[in-house]
Coordinates of C-alpha atoms (C1' of nucleotides) in Angstrom, one line a residue:
Chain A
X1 CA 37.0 27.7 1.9
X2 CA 40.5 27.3 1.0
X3 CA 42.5 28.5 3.7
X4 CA 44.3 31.7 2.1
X5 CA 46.1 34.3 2.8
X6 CA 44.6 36.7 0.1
X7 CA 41.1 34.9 -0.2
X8 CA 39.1 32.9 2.3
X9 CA 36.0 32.3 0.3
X10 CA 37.4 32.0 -2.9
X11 CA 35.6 29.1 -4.9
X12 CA 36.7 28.3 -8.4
X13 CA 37.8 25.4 -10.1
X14 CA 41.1 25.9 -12.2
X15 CA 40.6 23.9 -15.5
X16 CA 43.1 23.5 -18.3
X17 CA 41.9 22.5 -22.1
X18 CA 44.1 21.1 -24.8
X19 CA 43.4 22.1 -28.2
X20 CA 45.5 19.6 -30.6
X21 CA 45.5 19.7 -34.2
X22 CA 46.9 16.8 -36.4
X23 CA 48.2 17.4 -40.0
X24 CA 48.1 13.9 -41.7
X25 CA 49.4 15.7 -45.2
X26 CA 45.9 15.9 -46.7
X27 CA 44.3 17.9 -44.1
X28 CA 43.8 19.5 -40.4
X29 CA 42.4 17.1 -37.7
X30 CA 41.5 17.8 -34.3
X31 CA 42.1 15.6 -31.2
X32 CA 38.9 14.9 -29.3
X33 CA 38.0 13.1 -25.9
X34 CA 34.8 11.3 -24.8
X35 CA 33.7 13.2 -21.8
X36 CA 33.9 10.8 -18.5
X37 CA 32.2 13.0 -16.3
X38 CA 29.0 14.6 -15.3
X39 CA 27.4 17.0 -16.8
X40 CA 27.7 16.5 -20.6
X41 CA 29.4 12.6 -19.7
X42 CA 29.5 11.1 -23.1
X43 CA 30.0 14.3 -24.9
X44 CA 32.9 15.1 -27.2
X45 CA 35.3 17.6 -25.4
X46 CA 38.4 19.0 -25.8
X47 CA 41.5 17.6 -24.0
X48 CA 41.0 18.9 -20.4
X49 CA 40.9 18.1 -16.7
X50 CA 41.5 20.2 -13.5
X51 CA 44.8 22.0 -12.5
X52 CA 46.9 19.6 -10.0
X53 CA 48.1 21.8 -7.4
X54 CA 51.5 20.7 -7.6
X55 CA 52.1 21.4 -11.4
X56 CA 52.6 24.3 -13.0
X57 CA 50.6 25.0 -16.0
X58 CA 52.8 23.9 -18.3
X59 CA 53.6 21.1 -16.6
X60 CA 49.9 20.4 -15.8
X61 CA 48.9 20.6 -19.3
X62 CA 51.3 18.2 -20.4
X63 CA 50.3 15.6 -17.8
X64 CA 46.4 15.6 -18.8
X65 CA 47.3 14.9 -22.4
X66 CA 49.6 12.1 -21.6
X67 CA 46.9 10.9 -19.4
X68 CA 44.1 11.2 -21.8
X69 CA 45.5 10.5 -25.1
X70 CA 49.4 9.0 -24.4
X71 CA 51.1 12.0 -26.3
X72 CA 54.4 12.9 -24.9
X73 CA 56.5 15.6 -25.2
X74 CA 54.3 17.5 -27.5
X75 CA 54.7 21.4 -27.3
X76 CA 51.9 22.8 -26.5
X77 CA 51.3 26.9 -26.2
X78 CA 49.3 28.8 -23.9
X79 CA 46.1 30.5 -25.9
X80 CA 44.3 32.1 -23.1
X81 CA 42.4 31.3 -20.7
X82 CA 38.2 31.4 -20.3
X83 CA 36.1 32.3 -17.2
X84 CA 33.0 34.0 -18.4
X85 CA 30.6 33.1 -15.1
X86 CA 28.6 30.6 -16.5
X87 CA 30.5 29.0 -18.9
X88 CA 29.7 25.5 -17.1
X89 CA 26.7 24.9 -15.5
X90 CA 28.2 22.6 -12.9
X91 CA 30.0 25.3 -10.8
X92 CA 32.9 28.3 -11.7
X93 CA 35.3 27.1 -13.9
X94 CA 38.0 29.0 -15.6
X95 CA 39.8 27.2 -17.8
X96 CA 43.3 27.7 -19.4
X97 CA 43.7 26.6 -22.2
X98 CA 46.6 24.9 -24.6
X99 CA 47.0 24.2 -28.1
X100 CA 49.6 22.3 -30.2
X101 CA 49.8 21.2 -34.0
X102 CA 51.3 17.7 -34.7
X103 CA 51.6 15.6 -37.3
X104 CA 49.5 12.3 -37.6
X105 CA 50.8 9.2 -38.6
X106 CA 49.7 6.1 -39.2
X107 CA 51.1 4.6 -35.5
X108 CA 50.2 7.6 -33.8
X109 CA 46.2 7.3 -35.3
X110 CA 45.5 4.0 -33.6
X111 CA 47.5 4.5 -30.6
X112 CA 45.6 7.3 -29.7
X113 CA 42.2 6.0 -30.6
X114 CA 42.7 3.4 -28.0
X115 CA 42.1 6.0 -25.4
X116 CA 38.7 7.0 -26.1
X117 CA 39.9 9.9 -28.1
X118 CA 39.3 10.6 -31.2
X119 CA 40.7 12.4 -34.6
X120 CA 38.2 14.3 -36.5
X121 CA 38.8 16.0 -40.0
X122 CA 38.5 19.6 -38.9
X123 CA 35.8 20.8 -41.1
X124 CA 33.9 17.9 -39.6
X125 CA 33.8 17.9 -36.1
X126 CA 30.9 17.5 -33.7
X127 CA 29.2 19.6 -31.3
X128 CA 31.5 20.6 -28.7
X129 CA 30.6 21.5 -24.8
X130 CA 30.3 24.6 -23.6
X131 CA 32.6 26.9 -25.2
X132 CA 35.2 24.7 -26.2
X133 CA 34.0 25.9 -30.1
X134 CA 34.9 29.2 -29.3
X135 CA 38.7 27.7 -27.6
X136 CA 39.0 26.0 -31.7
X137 CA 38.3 28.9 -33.6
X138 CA 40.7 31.3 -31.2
X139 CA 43.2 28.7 -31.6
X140 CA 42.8 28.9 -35.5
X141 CA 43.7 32.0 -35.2
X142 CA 46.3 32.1 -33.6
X143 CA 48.1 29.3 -35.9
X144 CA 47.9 31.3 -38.6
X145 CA 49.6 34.5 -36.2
X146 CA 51.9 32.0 -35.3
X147 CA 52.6 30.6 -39.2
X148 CA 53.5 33.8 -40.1
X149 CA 56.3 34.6 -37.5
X150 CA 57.9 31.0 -38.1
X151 CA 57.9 28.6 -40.7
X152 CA 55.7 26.3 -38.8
X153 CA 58.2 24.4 -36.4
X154 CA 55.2 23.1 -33.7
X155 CA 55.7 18.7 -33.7
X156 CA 56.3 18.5 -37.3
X157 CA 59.7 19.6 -36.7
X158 CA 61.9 17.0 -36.3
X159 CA 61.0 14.9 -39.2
X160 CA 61.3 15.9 -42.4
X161 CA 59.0 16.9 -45.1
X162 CA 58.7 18.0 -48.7
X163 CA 57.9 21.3 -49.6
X164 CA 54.2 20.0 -51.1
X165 CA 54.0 18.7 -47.7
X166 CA 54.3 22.2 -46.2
X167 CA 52.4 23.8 -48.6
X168 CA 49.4 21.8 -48.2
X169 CA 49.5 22.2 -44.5
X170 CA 49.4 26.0 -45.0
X171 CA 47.2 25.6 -47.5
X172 CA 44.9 23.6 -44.7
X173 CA 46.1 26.3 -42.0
X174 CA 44.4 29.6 -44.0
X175 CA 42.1 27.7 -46.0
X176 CA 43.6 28.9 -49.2
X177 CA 45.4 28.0 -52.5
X178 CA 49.4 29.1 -52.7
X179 CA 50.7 30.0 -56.0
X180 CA 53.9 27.0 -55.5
X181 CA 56.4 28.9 -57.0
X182 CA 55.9 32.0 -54.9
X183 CA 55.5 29.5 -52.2
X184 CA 58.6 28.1 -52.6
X185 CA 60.5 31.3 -53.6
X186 CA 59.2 33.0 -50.3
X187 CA 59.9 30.0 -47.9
X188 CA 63.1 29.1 -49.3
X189 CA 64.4 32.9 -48.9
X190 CA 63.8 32.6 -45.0
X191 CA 67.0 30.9 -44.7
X192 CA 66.0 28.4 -42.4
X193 CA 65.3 25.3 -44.3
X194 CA 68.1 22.8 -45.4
X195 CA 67.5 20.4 -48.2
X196 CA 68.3 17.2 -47.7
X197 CA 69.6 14.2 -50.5
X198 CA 66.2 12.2 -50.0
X199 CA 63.4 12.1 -51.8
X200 CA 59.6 11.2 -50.9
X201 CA 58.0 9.1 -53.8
X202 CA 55.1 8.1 -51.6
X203 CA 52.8 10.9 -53.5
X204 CA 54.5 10.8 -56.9
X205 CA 56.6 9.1 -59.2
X206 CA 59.0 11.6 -59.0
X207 CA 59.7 12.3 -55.7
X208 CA 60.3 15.0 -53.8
X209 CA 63.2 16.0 -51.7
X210 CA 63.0 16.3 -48.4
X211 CA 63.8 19.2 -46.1
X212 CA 64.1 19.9 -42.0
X213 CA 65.4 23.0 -40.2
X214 CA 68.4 24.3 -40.1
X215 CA 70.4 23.5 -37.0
X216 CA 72.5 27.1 -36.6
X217 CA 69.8 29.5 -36.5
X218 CA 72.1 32.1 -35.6
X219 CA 72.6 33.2 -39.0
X220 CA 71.5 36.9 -40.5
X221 CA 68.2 36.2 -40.5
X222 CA 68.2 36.8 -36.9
X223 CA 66.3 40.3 -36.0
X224 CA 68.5 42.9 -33.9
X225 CA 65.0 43.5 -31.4
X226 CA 66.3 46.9 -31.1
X227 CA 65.9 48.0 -34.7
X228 CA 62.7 48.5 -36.5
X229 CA 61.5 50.4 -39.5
X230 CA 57.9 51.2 -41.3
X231 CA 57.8 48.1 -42.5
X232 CA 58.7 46.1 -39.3
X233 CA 55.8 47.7 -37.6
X234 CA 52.8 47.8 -40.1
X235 CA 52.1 44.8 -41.4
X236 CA 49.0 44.1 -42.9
Chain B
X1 CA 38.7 22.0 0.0
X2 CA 35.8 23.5 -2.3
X3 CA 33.4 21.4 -2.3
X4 CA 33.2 20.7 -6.2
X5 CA 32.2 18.2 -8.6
X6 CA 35.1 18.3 -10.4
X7 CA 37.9 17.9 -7.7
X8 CA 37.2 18.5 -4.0
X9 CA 40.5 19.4 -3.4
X10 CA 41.9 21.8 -5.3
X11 CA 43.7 24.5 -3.4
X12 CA 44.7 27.2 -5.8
X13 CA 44.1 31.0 -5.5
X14 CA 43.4 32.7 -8.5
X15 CA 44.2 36.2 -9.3
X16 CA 44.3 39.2 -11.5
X17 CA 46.7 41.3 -12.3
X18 CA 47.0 44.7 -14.6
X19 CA 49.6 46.2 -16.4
X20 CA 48.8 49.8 -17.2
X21 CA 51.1 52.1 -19.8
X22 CA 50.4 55.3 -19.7
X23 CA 51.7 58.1 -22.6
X24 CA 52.0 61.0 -21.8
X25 CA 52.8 62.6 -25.0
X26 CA 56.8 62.2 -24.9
X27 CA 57.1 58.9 -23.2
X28 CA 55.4 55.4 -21.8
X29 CA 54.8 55.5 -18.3
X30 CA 54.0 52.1 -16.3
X31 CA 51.6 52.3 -13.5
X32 CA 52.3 50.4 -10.1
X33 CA 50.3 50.0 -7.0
X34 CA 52.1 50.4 -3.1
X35 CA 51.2 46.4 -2.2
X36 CA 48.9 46.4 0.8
X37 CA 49.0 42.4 1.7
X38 CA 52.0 40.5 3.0
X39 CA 53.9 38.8 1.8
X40 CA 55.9 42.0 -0.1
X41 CA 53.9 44.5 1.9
X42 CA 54.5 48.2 0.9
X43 CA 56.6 46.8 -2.6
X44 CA 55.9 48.2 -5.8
X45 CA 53.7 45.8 -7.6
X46 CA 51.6 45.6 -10.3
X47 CA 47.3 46.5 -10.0
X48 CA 46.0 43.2 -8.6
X49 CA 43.6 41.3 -6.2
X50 CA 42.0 37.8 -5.8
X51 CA 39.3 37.3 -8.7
X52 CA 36.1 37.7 -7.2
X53 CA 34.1 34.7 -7.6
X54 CA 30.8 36.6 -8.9
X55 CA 33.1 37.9 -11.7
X56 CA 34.0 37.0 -15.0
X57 CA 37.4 37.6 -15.6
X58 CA 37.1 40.8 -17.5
X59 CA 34.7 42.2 -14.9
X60 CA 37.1 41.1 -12.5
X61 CA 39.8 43.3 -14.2
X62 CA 38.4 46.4 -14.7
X63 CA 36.7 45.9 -11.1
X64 CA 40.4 45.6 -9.6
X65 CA 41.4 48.4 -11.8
X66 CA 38.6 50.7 -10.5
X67 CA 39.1 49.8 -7.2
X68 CA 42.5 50.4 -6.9
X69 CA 43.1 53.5 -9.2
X70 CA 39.9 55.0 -10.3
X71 CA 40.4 54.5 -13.6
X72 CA 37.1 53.4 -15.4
X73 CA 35.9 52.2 -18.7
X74 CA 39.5 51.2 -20.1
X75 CA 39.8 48.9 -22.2
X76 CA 41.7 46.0 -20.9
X77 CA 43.2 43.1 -23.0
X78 CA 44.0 39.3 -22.0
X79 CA 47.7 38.8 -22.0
X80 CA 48.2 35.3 -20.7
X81 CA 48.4 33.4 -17.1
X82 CA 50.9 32.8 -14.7
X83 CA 51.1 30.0 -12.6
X84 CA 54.7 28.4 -12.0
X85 CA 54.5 26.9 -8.6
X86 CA 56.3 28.9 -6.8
X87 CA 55.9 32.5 -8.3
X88 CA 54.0 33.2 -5.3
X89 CA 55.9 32.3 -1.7
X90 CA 53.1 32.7 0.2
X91 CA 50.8 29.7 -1.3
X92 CA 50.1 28.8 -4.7
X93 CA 48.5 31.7 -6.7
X94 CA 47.9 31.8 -10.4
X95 CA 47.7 35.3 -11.8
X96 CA 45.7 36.1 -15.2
X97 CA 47.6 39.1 -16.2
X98 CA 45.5 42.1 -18.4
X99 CA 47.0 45.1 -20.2
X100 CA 45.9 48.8 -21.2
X101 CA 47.7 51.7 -22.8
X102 CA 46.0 55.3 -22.0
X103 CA 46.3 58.4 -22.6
X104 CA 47.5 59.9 -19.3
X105 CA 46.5 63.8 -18.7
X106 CA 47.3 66.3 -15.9
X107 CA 44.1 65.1 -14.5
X108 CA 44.2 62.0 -14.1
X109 CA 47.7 62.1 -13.2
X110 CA 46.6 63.1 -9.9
X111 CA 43.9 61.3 -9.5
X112 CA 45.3 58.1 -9.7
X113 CA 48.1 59.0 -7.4
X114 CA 46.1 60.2 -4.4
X115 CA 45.2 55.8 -4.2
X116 CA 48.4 54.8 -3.3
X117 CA 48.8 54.5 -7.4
X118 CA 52.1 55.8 -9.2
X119 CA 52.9 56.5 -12.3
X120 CA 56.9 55.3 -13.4
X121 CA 59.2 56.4 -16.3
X122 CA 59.4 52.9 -18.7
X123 CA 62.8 53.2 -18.2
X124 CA 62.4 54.1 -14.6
X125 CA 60.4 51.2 -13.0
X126 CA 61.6 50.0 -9.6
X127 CA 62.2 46.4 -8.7
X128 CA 58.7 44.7 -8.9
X129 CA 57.7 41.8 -6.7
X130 CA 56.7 37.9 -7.7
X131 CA 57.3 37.9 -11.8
X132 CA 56.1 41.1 -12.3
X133 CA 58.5 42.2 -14.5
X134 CA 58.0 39.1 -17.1
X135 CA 54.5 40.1 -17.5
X136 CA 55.3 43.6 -18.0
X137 CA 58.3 42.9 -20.7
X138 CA 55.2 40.1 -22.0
X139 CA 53.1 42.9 -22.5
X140 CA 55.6 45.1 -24.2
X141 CA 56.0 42.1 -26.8
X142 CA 52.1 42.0 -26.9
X143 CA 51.6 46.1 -27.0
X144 CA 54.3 45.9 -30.4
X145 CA 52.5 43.1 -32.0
X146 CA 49.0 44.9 -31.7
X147 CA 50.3 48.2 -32.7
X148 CA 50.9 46.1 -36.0
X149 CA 47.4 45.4 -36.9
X150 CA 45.4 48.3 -35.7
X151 CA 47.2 51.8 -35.4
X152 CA 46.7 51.8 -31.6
X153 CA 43.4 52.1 -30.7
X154 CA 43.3 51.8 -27.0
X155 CA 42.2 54.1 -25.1
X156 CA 44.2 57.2 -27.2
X157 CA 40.8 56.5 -29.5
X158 CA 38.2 58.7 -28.1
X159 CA 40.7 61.9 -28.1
X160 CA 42.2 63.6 -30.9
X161 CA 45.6 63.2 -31.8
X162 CA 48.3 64.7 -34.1
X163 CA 50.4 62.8 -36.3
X164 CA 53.9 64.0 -34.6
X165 CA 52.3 62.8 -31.5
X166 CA 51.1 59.3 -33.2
X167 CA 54.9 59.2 -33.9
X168 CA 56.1 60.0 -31.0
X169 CA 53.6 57.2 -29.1
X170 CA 55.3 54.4 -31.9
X171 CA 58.8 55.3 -31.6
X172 CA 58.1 54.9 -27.8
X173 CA 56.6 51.7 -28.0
X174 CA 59.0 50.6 -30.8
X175 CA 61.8 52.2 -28.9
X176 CA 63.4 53.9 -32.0
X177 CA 62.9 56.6 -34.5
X178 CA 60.8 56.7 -37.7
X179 CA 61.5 59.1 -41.0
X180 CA 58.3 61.4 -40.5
X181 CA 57.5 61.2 -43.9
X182 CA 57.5 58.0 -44.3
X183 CA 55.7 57.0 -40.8
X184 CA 52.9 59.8 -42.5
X185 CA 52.8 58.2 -45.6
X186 CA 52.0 55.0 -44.3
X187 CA 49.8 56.0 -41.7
X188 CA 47.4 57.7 -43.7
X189 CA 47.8 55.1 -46.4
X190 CA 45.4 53.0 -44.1
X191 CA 42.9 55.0 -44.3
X192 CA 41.4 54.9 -40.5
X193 CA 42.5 58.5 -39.9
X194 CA 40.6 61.6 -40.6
X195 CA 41.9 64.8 -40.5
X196 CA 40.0 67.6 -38.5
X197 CA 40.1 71.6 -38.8
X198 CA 42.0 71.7 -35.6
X199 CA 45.1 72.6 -34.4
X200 CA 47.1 71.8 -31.6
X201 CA 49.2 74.6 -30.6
X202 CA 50.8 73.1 -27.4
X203 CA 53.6 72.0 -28.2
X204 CA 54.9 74.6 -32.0
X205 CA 54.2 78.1 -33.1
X206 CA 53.3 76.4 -36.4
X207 CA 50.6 74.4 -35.2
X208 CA 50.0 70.4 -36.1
X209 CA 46.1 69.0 -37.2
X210 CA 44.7 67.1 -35.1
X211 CA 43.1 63.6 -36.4
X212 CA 40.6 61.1 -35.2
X213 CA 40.0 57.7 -35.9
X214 CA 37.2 57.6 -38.9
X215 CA 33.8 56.3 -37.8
X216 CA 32.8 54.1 -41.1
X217 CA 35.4 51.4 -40.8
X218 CA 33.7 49.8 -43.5
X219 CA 35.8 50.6 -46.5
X220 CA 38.2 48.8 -49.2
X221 CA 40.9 48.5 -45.9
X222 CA 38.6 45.4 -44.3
X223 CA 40.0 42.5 -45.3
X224 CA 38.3 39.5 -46.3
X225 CA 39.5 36.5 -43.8
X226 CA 38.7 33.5 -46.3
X227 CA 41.6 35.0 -48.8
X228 CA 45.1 35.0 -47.9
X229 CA 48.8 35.2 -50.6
X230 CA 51.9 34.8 -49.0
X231 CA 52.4 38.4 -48.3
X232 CA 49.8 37.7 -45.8
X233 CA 51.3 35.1 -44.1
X234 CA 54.3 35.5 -44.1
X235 CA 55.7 38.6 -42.3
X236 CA 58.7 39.7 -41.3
Chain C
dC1 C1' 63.4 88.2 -38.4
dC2 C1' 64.4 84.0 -36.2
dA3 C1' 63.8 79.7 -33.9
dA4 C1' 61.2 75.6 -33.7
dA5 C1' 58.3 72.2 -35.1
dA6 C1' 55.1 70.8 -39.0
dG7 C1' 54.6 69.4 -43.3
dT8 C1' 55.8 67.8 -48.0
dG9 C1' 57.9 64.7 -52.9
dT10 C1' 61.0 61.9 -55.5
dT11 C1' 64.0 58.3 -56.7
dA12 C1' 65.9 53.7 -56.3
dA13 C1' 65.7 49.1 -54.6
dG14 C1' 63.4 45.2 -53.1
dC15 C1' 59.4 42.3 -52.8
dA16 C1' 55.0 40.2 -54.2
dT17 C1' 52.2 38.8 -58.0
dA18 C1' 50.9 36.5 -62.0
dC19 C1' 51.7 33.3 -65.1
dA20 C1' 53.2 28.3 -68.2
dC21 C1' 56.3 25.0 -69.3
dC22 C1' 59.8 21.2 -68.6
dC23 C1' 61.4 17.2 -65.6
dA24 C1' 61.7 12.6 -63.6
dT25 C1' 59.7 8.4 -62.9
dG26 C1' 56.7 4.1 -62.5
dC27 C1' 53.7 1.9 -64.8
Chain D
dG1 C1' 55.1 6.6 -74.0
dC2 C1' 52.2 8.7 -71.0
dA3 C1' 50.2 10.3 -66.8
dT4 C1' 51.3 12.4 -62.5
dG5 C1' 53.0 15.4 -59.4
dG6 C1' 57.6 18.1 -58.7
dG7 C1' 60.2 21.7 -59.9
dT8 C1' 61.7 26.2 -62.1
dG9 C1' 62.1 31.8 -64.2
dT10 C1' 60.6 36.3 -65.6
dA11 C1' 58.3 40.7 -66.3
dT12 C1' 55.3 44.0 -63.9
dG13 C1' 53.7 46.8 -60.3
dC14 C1' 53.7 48.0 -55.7
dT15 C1' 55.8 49.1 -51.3
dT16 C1' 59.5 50.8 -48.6
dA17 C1' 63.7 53.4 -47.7
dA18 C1' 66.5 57.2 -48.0
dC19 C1' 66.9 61.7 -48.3
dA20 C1' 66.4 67.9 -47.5
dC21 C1' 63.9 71.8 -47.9
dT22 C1' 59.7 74.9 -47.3
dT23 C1' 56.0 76.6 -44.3
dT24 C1' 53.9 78.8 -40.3
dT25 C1' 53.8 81.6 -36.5
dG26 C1' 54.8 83.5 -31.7
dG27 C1' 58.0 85.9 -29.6

DNA sequence: CCAAAAGTGTTAAGCATACACCCATGC
DNA sequence: GCATGGGTGTATGCTTAACACTTTTGG
């Protein structure tokens, strides 16, 4: 019973699931959590508890991952959200679910393992619960939509990176091979990376330079969302 | 209070809401429901109810949809949830939002609007209650970026069409105008249409074919998901 | 025979692909 | 001086954009 205006029986549990993948430049992680309750307590899970009632999504979403894992101020994207009837066996649960991609350092890695969670490489991870497989390969998916649309800003955007870097984690993304100098050509002609004077030797000898994003984005790459043409609209 | 194993008290309602275009040959139409409950009593609003807790989400949908319009068997797509905290004044309500596009004919034109259901000009809609209007401008966003990868299936699918009319249908949703030749071009470049002996005569002396979707989509035009170049990902 | 909508083809420009070598540096 | 990864240019083919006239037929 919960004492509605619109519904008086109404009995569901409002759940929300993180999704968070972790580029470490060599490959795609995911973040997983050791299940502390019943049924399936010891399993690995996604990221996810109930709803509070006085967050909003968002908000709520944010909270369970600090609370779980200690990330902060992550972005994190709405995916959709699951309620098939019996998708837990415990009672009705829909769950709403979140994803993010951020990058995976060295601090971050051991931080976060303190917590009971845990990074695993992404072509390696364990059984999940219920259908929280299903909630990784939609969010897969939906990367790569989002890749397309922008050049990849998610957490790794306010450091900087070389353009290897960012091939490689597209490279990981679509689980595919770039040609580089079509990689660069292309990326480089959206306008919205700025080169910087430092260079990475970390991975080479040589170094590469480093780049971030542009800070004026209002520049003519900017779409007028009133004008389209063929090409604008079929894209395949 | 609901009695749960996951949190016993959780007080958040959880309902459904549609968002229904309708085209009519010349232009999209929205359709909007004469609200029934208080708060907002007798304000336009979108289709929507309480998610029945029997109900998986997409039952739930096309359930509401049925119950409040008659229309059956449409194929209704996840958009995203609502659930700021106070979206709703009355208590806190989160709303998973669905969305269709149909076909609408004289028939079901009046149909739908002996249930208290009316059909609106796009450019015509009156104020809507709650956040209404984000979820239908949300949708808009969503209905462009699907008209991208399929050439509109929906519920235009079943029924023959003619390419003026196809036009017609994109340069609503895209809200401009396409060269015919080249929207015909590329059209039939994808290789999903086939062209029938029929005419339409309704609407030129001339006549215009009628097409339908082919049947075998099994042809060079399916795309293998493990290959990717950078015209695939990147698209602008 | 005329009005009104359907249907068609070509050219030029831009973009994606494929492909191979030089560069800078630390050791 | 050599091994390693970073960085670059060009020719070819395909896709898109721009553009105007002919066809059909009912009245």
């Amino acid at each position: 019973m919960n004492n509605s205006n619109y519904s008086d029986n109404q009995k569901i549990t409002v759940a929300i699931d993180c999704v968070i993948f972790g580029f470490d430049s060599e490959k795609l992680n995911l973040l997983l959590f050791k299940r502390k309750v019943n049924p399936f307590k010891g399993s690995w899970s996604l990221i996810g508890e109930v709803l509070e009632n006085d967050l909003s999504l968002d908000e709520s979403a944010n909270e369970i991952l600090f609370k779980l894992t200690g990330l902060e101020n992550i972005y994190l994207k709405q995916l959709k959200t699951y309620g098939e009837l019996n998708r837990d066996p415990a009672e009705r649960v829909i769950s709403i679910v979140y994803f993010s991609l951020i990058r995976v350092d060295e601090l971050l890695l051991k931080e976060i393992e303190n917590k009971d969670a845990k990074w695993f490489a992404l072509n390696d991870v364990p059984e999940l619960i219920l259908d929280h497989s299903d909630m990784v390969k939609d969010s897969i998916v939906e990367l790569r939509n989002m890749a397309k649309d922008q050049p990849l800003g998610f957490e790794l955007l306010p450091k900087l990176f070389t353009l290897p870097q960012l091939q490689t984690l597209y490279e990981c993304i679509y689980n595919t091979k770039f040609d580089s100098r079509n990689f660069r050509k292309k990326i480089l002609s959206l306008n919205v990376l700025e080169k910087t004077n430092l260079k990475d030797k970390s991975t080479s000898r040589k170094g590469a330079f480093l780049f971030g994003f542009k800070e004026n984005i209002s520049d003519d790459n900017q779409k007028n969302s009133d004008t389209y043409n063929t090409k604008d609209v079929f894209q395949f």
